[in-house]
Amino acid sequence: MDRRDVLKMIAAATGMALVGGDLWAAGLKSADAGKALFNQADIAFMDEIAETILPKTTTPGAKDAACGAMMAVMVADCYELKYQTVFFDGLKTIKALAKQQFDKDFMQLTAAQKHELLSALDQQAKQAIANPLPHYFTLIKQLTLMVFFTSKVGATEVLRYVAIPGRYDGNLPYKKGDRGWAT
């Protein structure tokens, strides 16, 4: 191998590294890209809805897991446009229902009023099974549960979690009131 071949190989490798790096970097999204569809008020609103669905008791609630921010990322990055539309329309509907029923913004409602409103929507969603698209409250509730129980707070402080579970034992004794397993 002579010096010219070595220089050609170095030039090709360097050129590929520069071009390849630029092409790779162009495909990356920033961590906040999913939040572009939502502003801070929307995230706080989703936090309130999630906290009403999973309130803080002796265990952490949905706000402790910052569910609203992750819900924003999931809707923006993972939902198809038709489901995003159902989700956004649902948020608008919840705001409108709060105004209509209680003459207040949802954020100003008491915990009991929020619970009453969302419980009625939950009943309505259970009856709306014939539609090709899910009811907006079904989407919101499912997303809240998924985000919360896959968060660190939900998996470690609400569910039982063993970082290294060891061997599989499918016949564990269960006592009424035991927490579910995250692992």
PDB file of C-alpha atoms in Angstrom:
ATOM      1  CA  MET A   1       0.000   0.000   0.000  1.00  0.00           C
ATOM      2  CA  ASP A   2       1.448   3.357  -0.949  1.00  0.00           C
ATOM      3  CA  ARG A   3       0.973   6.838   0.440  1.00  0.00           C
ATOM      4  CA  ARG A   4      -1.699   7.806  -2.142  1.00  0.00           C
ATOM      5  CA  ASP A   5      -3.946   4.885  -1.177  1.00  0.00           C
ATOM      6  CA  VAL A   6      -3.610   5.757   2.499  1.00  0.00           C
ATOM      7  CA  LEU A   7      -4.494   9.420   1.795  1.00  0.00           C
ATOM      8  CA  LYS A   8      -7.537   8.355  -0.268  1.00  0.00           C
ATOM      9  CA  MET A   9      -8.737   6.099   2.535  1.00  0.00           C
ATOM     10  CA  ILE A  10      -8.266   8.843   5.141  1.00  0.00           C
ATOM     11  CA  ALA A  11     -10.106  11.378   2.958  1.00  0.00           C
ATOM     12  CA  ALA A  12     -12.963   8.942   2.352  1.00  0.00           C
ATOM     13  CA  ALA A  13     -13.263   8.052   6.038  1.00  0.00           C
ATOM     14  CA  THR A  14     -13.147  11.683   7.130  1.00  0.00           C
ATOM     15  CA  GLY A  15     -15.657  12.732   4.481  1.00  0.00           C
ATOM     16  CA  MET A  16     -18.051   9.934   5.437  1.00  0.00           C
ATOM     17  CA  ALA A  17     -17.764  10.815   9.098  1.00  0.00           C
ATOM     18  CA  LEU A  18     -18.614  14.456   8.407  1.00  0.00           C
ATOM     19  CA  VAL A  19     -21.489  13.746   6.028  1.00  0.00           C
ATOM     20  CA  GLY A  20     -22.788  10.813   8.055  1.00  0.00           C
ATOM     21  CA  GLY A  21     -22.765  12.840  11.264  1.00  0.00           C
ATOM     22  CA  ASP A  22     -24.703  15.683   9.677  1.00  0.00           C
ATOM     23  CA  LEU A  23     -27.308  13.363   8.228  1.00  0.00           C
ATOM     24  CA  TRP A  24     -27.646  11.550  11.566  1.00  0.00           C
ATOM     25  CA  ALA A  25     -27.947  14.787  13.532  1.00  0.00           C
ATOM     26  CA  ALA A  26     -30.582  16.172  11.146  1.00  0.00           C
ATOM     27  CA  GLY A  27     -32.902  13.317  12.038  1.00  0.00           C
ATOM     28  CA  LEU A  28     -32.786  13.958  15.767  1.00  0.00           C
ATOM     29  CA  LYS A  29     -35.597  15.734  17.591  1.00  0.00           C
ATOM     30  CA  SER A  30     -35.095  17.829  20.645  1.00  0.00           C
ATOM     31  CA  ALA A  31     -36.502  16.501  23.895  1.00  0.00           C
ATOM     32  CA  ASP A  32     -39.094  19.288  23.891  1.00  0.00           C
ATOM     33  CA  ALA A  33     -40.350  18.537  20.379  1.00  0.00           C
ATOM     34  CA  GLY A  34     -43.346  16.623  21.735  1.00  0.00           C
ATOM     35  CA  LYS A  35     -44.402  19.567  23.832  1.00  0.00           C
ATOM     36  CA  ALA A  36     -44.714  21.871  20.812  1.00  0.00           C
ATOM     37  CA  LEU A  37     -48.438  21.092  20.475  1.00  0.00           C
ATOM     38  CA  PHE A  38     -49.065  21.954  24.130  1.00  0.00           C
ATOM     39  CA  ASN A  39     -48.301  25.027  26.190  1.00  0.00           C
ATOM     40  CA  GLN A  40     -47.664  25.104  29.952  1.00  0.00           C
ATOM     41  CA  ALA A  41     -51.337  25.824  30.667  1.00  0.00           C
ATOM     42  CA  ASP A  42     -52.351  22.697  28.708  1.00  0.00           C
ATOM     43  CA  ILE A  43     -49.832  20.606  30.629  1.00  0.00           C
ATOM     44  CA  ALA A  44     -51.095  21.984  33.957  1.00  0.00           C
ATOM     45  CA  PHE A  45     -54.667  21.229  32.829  1.00  0.00           C
ATOM     46  CA  MET A  46     -53.738  17.625  31.961  1.00  0.00           C
ATOM     47  CA  ASP A  47     -51.970  17.363  35.335  1.00  0.00           C
ATOM     48  CA  GLU A  48     -55.230  18.377  37.064  1.00  0.00           C
ATOM     49  CA  ILE A  49     -57.263  15.856  35.081  1.00  0.00           C
ATOM     50  CA  ALA A  50     -54.704  13.140  35.828  1.00  0.00           C
ATOM     51  CA  GLU A  51     -54.639  14.073  39.518  1.00  0.00           C
ATOM     52  CA  THR A  52     -58.431  13.778  39.635  1.00  0.00           C
ATOM     53  CA  ILE A  53     -58.218  10.312  38.068  1.00  0.00           C
ATOM     54  CA  LEU A  54     -55.303   9.224  40.306  1.00  0.00           C
ATOM     55  CA  PRO A  55     -55.362  11.473  43.377  1.00  0.00           C
ATOM     56  CA  LYS A  56     -52.695  11.588  46.034  1.00  0.00           C
ATOM     57  CA  THR A  57     -53.679   9.527  49.068  1.00  0.00           C
ATOM     58  CA  THR A  58     -51.233   7.575  51.198  1.00  0.00           C
ATOM     59  CA  THR A  59     -49.463   6.952  47.894  1.00  0.00           C
ATOM     60  CA  PRO A  60     -48.304   9.565  45.360  1.00  0.00           C
ATOM     61  CA  GLY A  61     -50.779  10.974  42.855  1.00  0.00           C
ATOM     62  CA  ALA A  62     -50.496  11.735  39.160  1.00  0.00           C
ATOM     63  CA  LYS A  63     -49.073  15.224  39.758  1.00  0.00           C
ATOM     64  CA  ASP A  64     -46.204  13.682  41.702  1.00  0.00           C
ATOM     65  CA  ALA A  65     -45.268  11.786  38.552  1.00  0.00           C
ATOM     66  CA  ALA A  66     -45.641  14.888  36.321  1.00  0.00           C
ATOM     67  CA  CYS A  67     -48.113  13.019  34.136  1.00  0.00           C
ATOM     68  CA  GLY A  68     -49.193  16.109  32.172  1.00  0.00           C
ATOM     69  CA  ALA A  69     -45.774  16.666  30.614  1.00  0.00           C
ATOM     70  CA  MET A  70     -45.389  13.041  29.561  1.00  0.00           C
ATOM     71  CA  MET A  71     -48.956  12.945  28.261  1.00  0.00           C
ATOM     72  CA  ALA A  72     -48.083  15.905  26.026  1.00  0.00           C
ATOM     73  CA  VAL A  73     -45.069  14.066  24.633  1.00  0.00           C
ATOM     74  CA  MET A  74     -47.043  10.865  24.062  1.00  0.00           C
ATOM     75  CA  VAL A  75     -49.919  12.612  22.270  1.00  0.00           C
ATOM     76  CA  ALA A  76     -47.606  14.702  20.086  1.00  0.00           C
ATOM     77  CA  ASP A  77     -45.120  11.961  19.229  1.00  0.00           C
ATOM     78  CA  CYS A  78     -47.119   8.723  19.311  1.00  0.00           C
ATOM     79  CA  TYR A  79     -50.765   9.427  18.489  1.00  0.00           C
ATOM     80  CA  GLU A  80     -52.029   9.446  14.922  1.00  0.00           C
ATOM     81  CA  LEU A  81     -53.656  12.676  13.771  1.00  0.00           C
ATOM     82  CA  LYS A  82     -57.186  11.313  14.185  1.00  0.00           C
ATOM     83  CA  TYR A  83     -56.474  10.371  17.820  1.00  0.00           C
ATOM     84  CA  GLN A  84     -54.741  13.697  18.453  1.00  0.00           C
ATOM     85  CA  THR A  85     -57.874  15.433  17.184  1.00  0.00           C
ATOM     86  CA  VAL A  86     -60.096  13.370  19.494  1.00  0.00           C
ATOM     87  CA  PHE A  87     -57.760  14.134  22.412  1.00  0.00           C
ATOM     88  CA  PHE A  88     -57.619  17.913  21.755  1.00  0.00           C
ATOM     89  CA  ASP A  89     -61.370  18.114  21.217  1.00  0.00           C
ATOM     90  CA  GLY A  90     -61.831  16.221  24.474  1.00  0.00           C
ATOM     91  CA  LEU A  91     -59.732  18.715  26.417  1.00  0.00           C
ATOM     92  CA  LYS A  92     -61.813  21.549  24.939  1.00  0.00           C
ATOM     93  CA  THR A  93     -65.019  19.707  25.829  1.00  0.00           C
ATOM     94  CA  ILE A  94     -63.937  19.212  29.446  1.00  0.00           C
ATOM     95  CA  LYS A  95     -63.198  22.936  29.737  1.00  0.00           C
ATOM     96  CA  ALA A  96     -66.571  23.791  28.208  1.00  0.00           C
ATOM     97  CA  LEU A  97     -68.437  21.354  30.474  1.00  0.00           C
ATOM     98  CA  ALA A  98     -66.790  22.838  33.556  1.00  0.00           C
ATOM     99  CA  LYS A  99     -67.935  26.306  32.481  1.00  0.00           C
ATOM    100  CA  GLN A 100     -71.417  25.056  31.623  1.00  0.00           C
ATOM    101  CA  GLN A 101     -72.034  23.005  34.778  1.00  0.00           C
ATOM    102  CA  PHE A 102     -70.185  25.020  37.413  1.00  0.00           C
ATOM    103  CA  ASP A 103     -69.657  28.435  35.791  1.00  0.00           C
ATOM    104  CA  LYS A 104     -65.909  28.158  36.523  1.00  0.00           C
ATOM    105  CA  ASP A 105     -62.762  27.092  34.757  1.00  0.00           C
ATOM    106  CA  PHE A 106     -61.827  23.473  35.420  1.00  0.00           C
ATOM    107  CA  MET A 107     -58.710  24.618  37.259  1.00  0.00           C
ATOM    108  CA  GLN A 108     -60.837  26.574  39.769  1.00  0.00           C
ATOM    109  CA  LEU A 109     -63.216  23.700  40.558  1.00  0.00           C
ATOM    110  CA  THR A 110     -63.077  21.951  43.904  1.00  0.00           C
ATOM    111  CA  ALA A 111     -61.818  18.378  44.027  1.00  0.00           C
ATOM    112  CA  ALA A 112     -65.407  17.156  44.484  1.00  0.00           C
ATOM    113  CA  GLN A 113     -66.618  19.106  41.423  1.00  0.00           C
ATOM    114  CA  LYS A 114     -63.749  17.777  39.290  1.00  0.00           C
ATOM    115  CA  HIS A 115     -64.524  14.253  40.447  1.00  0.00           C
ATOM    116  CA  GLU A 116     -68.228  14.690  39.654  1.00  0.00           C
ATOM    117  CA  LEU A 117     -67.498  16.009  36.170  1.00  0.00           C
ATOM    118  CA  LEU A 118     -64.960  13.325  35.278  1.00  0.00           C
ATOM    119  CA  SER A 119     -67.087  10.529  36.779  1.00  0.00           C
ATOM    120  CA  ALA A 120     -69.975  11.570  34.526  1.00  0.00           C
ATOM    121  CA  LEU A 121     -67.607  11.548  31.533  1.00  0.00           C
ATOM    122  CA  ASP A 122     -66.332   8.112  32.538  1.00  0.00           C
ATOM    123  CA  GLN A 123     -69.900   6.761  32.559  1.00  0.00           C
ATOM    124  CA  GLN A 124     -70.557   8.421  29.206  1.00  0.00           C
ATOM    125  CA  ALA A 125     -67.371   6.878  27.765  1.00  0.00           C
ATOM    126  CA  LYS A 126     -68.380   3.387  28.921  1.00  0.00           C
ATOM    127  CA  GLN A 127     -71.650   3.697  27.004  1.00  0.00           C
ATOM    128  CA  ALA A 128     -70.015   5.024  23.804  1.00  0.00           C
ATOM    129  CA  ILE A 129     -68.583   1.735  22.544  1.00  0.00           C
ATOM    130  CA  ALA A 130     -70.121   1.636  19.057  1.00  0.00           C
ATOM    131  CA  ASN A 131     -67.979   4.448  17.607  1.00  0.00           C
ATOM    132  CA  PRO A 132     -64.952   3.600  15.429  1.00  0.00           C
ATOM    133  CA  LEU A 133     -62.841   6.081  17.434  1.00  0.00           C
ATOM    134  CA  PRO A 134     -62.621   5.824  21.206  1.00  0.00           C
ATOM    135  CA  HIS A 135     -64.361   8.352  23.424  1.00  0.00           C
ATOM    136  CA  TYR A 136     -62.037  11.216  24.322  1.00  0.00           C
ATOM    137  CA  PHE A 137     -62.240  10.453  28.030  1.00  0.00           C
ATOM    138  CA  THR A 138     -61.214   6.854  27.367  1.00  0.00           C
ATOM    139  CA  LEU A 139     -58.079   8.153  25.631  1.00  0.00           C
ATOM    140  CA  ILE A 140     -57.323  10.565  28.471  1.00  0.00           C
ATOM    141  CA  LYS A 141     -57.887   7.979  31.193  1.00  0.00           C
ATOM    142  CA  GLN A 142     -55.885   5.223  29.473  1.00  0.00           C
ATOM    143  CA  LEU A 143     -53.010   7.605  28.806  1.00  0.00           C
ATOM    144  CA  THR A 144     -53.068   8.823  32.415  1.00  0.00           C
ATOM    145  CA  LEU A 145     -52.888   5.266  33.761  1.00  0.00           C
ATOM    146  CA  MET A 146     -50.158   4.218  31.338  1.00  0.00           C
ATOM    147  CA  VAL A 147     -48.011   7.296  32.015  1.00  0.00           C
ATOM    148  CA  PHE A 148     -48.429   7.088  35.790  1.00  0.00           C
ATOM    149  CA  PHE A 149     -47.750   3.378  36.220  1.00  0.00           C
ATOM    150  CA  THR A 150     -44.740   3.438  33.897  1.00  0.00           C
ATOM    151  CA  SER A 151     -43.230   6.434  35.692  1.00  0.00           C
ATOM    152  CA  LYS A 152     -40.613   5.958  38.377  1.00  0.00           C
ATOM    153  CA  VAL A 153     -43.027   7.211  41.049  1.00  0.00           C
ATOM    154  CA  GLY A 154     -45.847   4.914  39.956  1.00  0.00           C
ATOM    155  CA  ALA A 155     -43.686   1.851  39.480  1.00  0.00           C
ATOM    156  CA  THR A 156     -41.639   2.145  42.667  1.00  0.00           C
ATOM    157  CA  GLU A 157     -43.863   3.912  45.197  1.00  0.00           C
ATOM    158  CA  VAL A 158     -47.327   2.672  44.225  1.00  0.00           C
ATOM    159  CA  LEU A 159     -46.626  -0.727  42.713  1.00  0.00           C
ATOM    160  CA  ARG A 160     -44.214  -3.208  44.245  1.00  0.00           C
ATOM    161  CA  TYR A 161     -40.876  -3.080  42.501  1.00  0.00           C
ATOM    162  CA  VAL A 162     -37.794  -5.262  42.759  1.00  0.00           C
ATOM    163  CA  ALA A 163     -34.903  -3.975  40.638  1.00  0.00           C
ATOM    164  CA  ILE A 164     -33.473  -7.474  40.205  1.00  0.00           C
ATOM    165  CA  PRO A 165     -36.416  -9.802  40.645  1.00  0.00           C
ATOM    166  CA  GLY A 166     -34.445 -13.048  40.492  1.00  0.00           C
ATOM    167  CA  ARG A 167     -36.049 -16.259  39.364  1.00  0.00           C
ATOM    168  CA  TYR A 168     -39.640 -16.472  38.226  1.00  0.00           C
ATOM    169  CA  ASP A 169     -42.051 -17.725  40.842  1.00  0.00           C
ATOM    170  CA  GLY A 170     -45.576 -17.676  39.449  1.00  0.00           C
ATOM    171  CA  ASN A 171     -47.179 -18.925  42.636  1.00  0.00           C
ATOM    172  CA  LEU A 172     -46.672 -16.055  45.081  1.00  0.00           C
ATOM    173  CA  PRO A 173     -49.043 -15.793  48.006  1.00  0.00           C
ATOM    174  CA  TYR A 174     -51.452 -12.881  47.727  1.00  0.00           C
ATOM    175  CA  LYS A 175     -53.075 -11.146  50.644  1.00  0.00           C
ATOM    176  CA  LYS A 176     -56.071  -8.851  50.194  1.00  0.00           C
ATOM    177  CA  GLY A 177     -54.796  -5.280  49.904  1.00  0.00           C
ATOM    178  CA  ASP A 178     -51.341  -6.199  48.517  1.00  0.00           C
ATOM    179  CA  ARG A 179     -50.026  -3.807  45.885  1.00  0.00           C
ATOM    180  CA  GLY A 180     -49.593  -4.993  42.300  1.00  0.00           C
ATOM    181  CA  TRP A 181     -46.166  -5.743  40.887  1.00  0.00           C
ATOM    182  CA  ALA A 182     -44.295  -3.403  38.556  1.00  0.00           C
ATOM    183  CA  THR A 183     -41.716  -6.070  37.692  1.00  0.00           C
TER     184      THR A 183
END
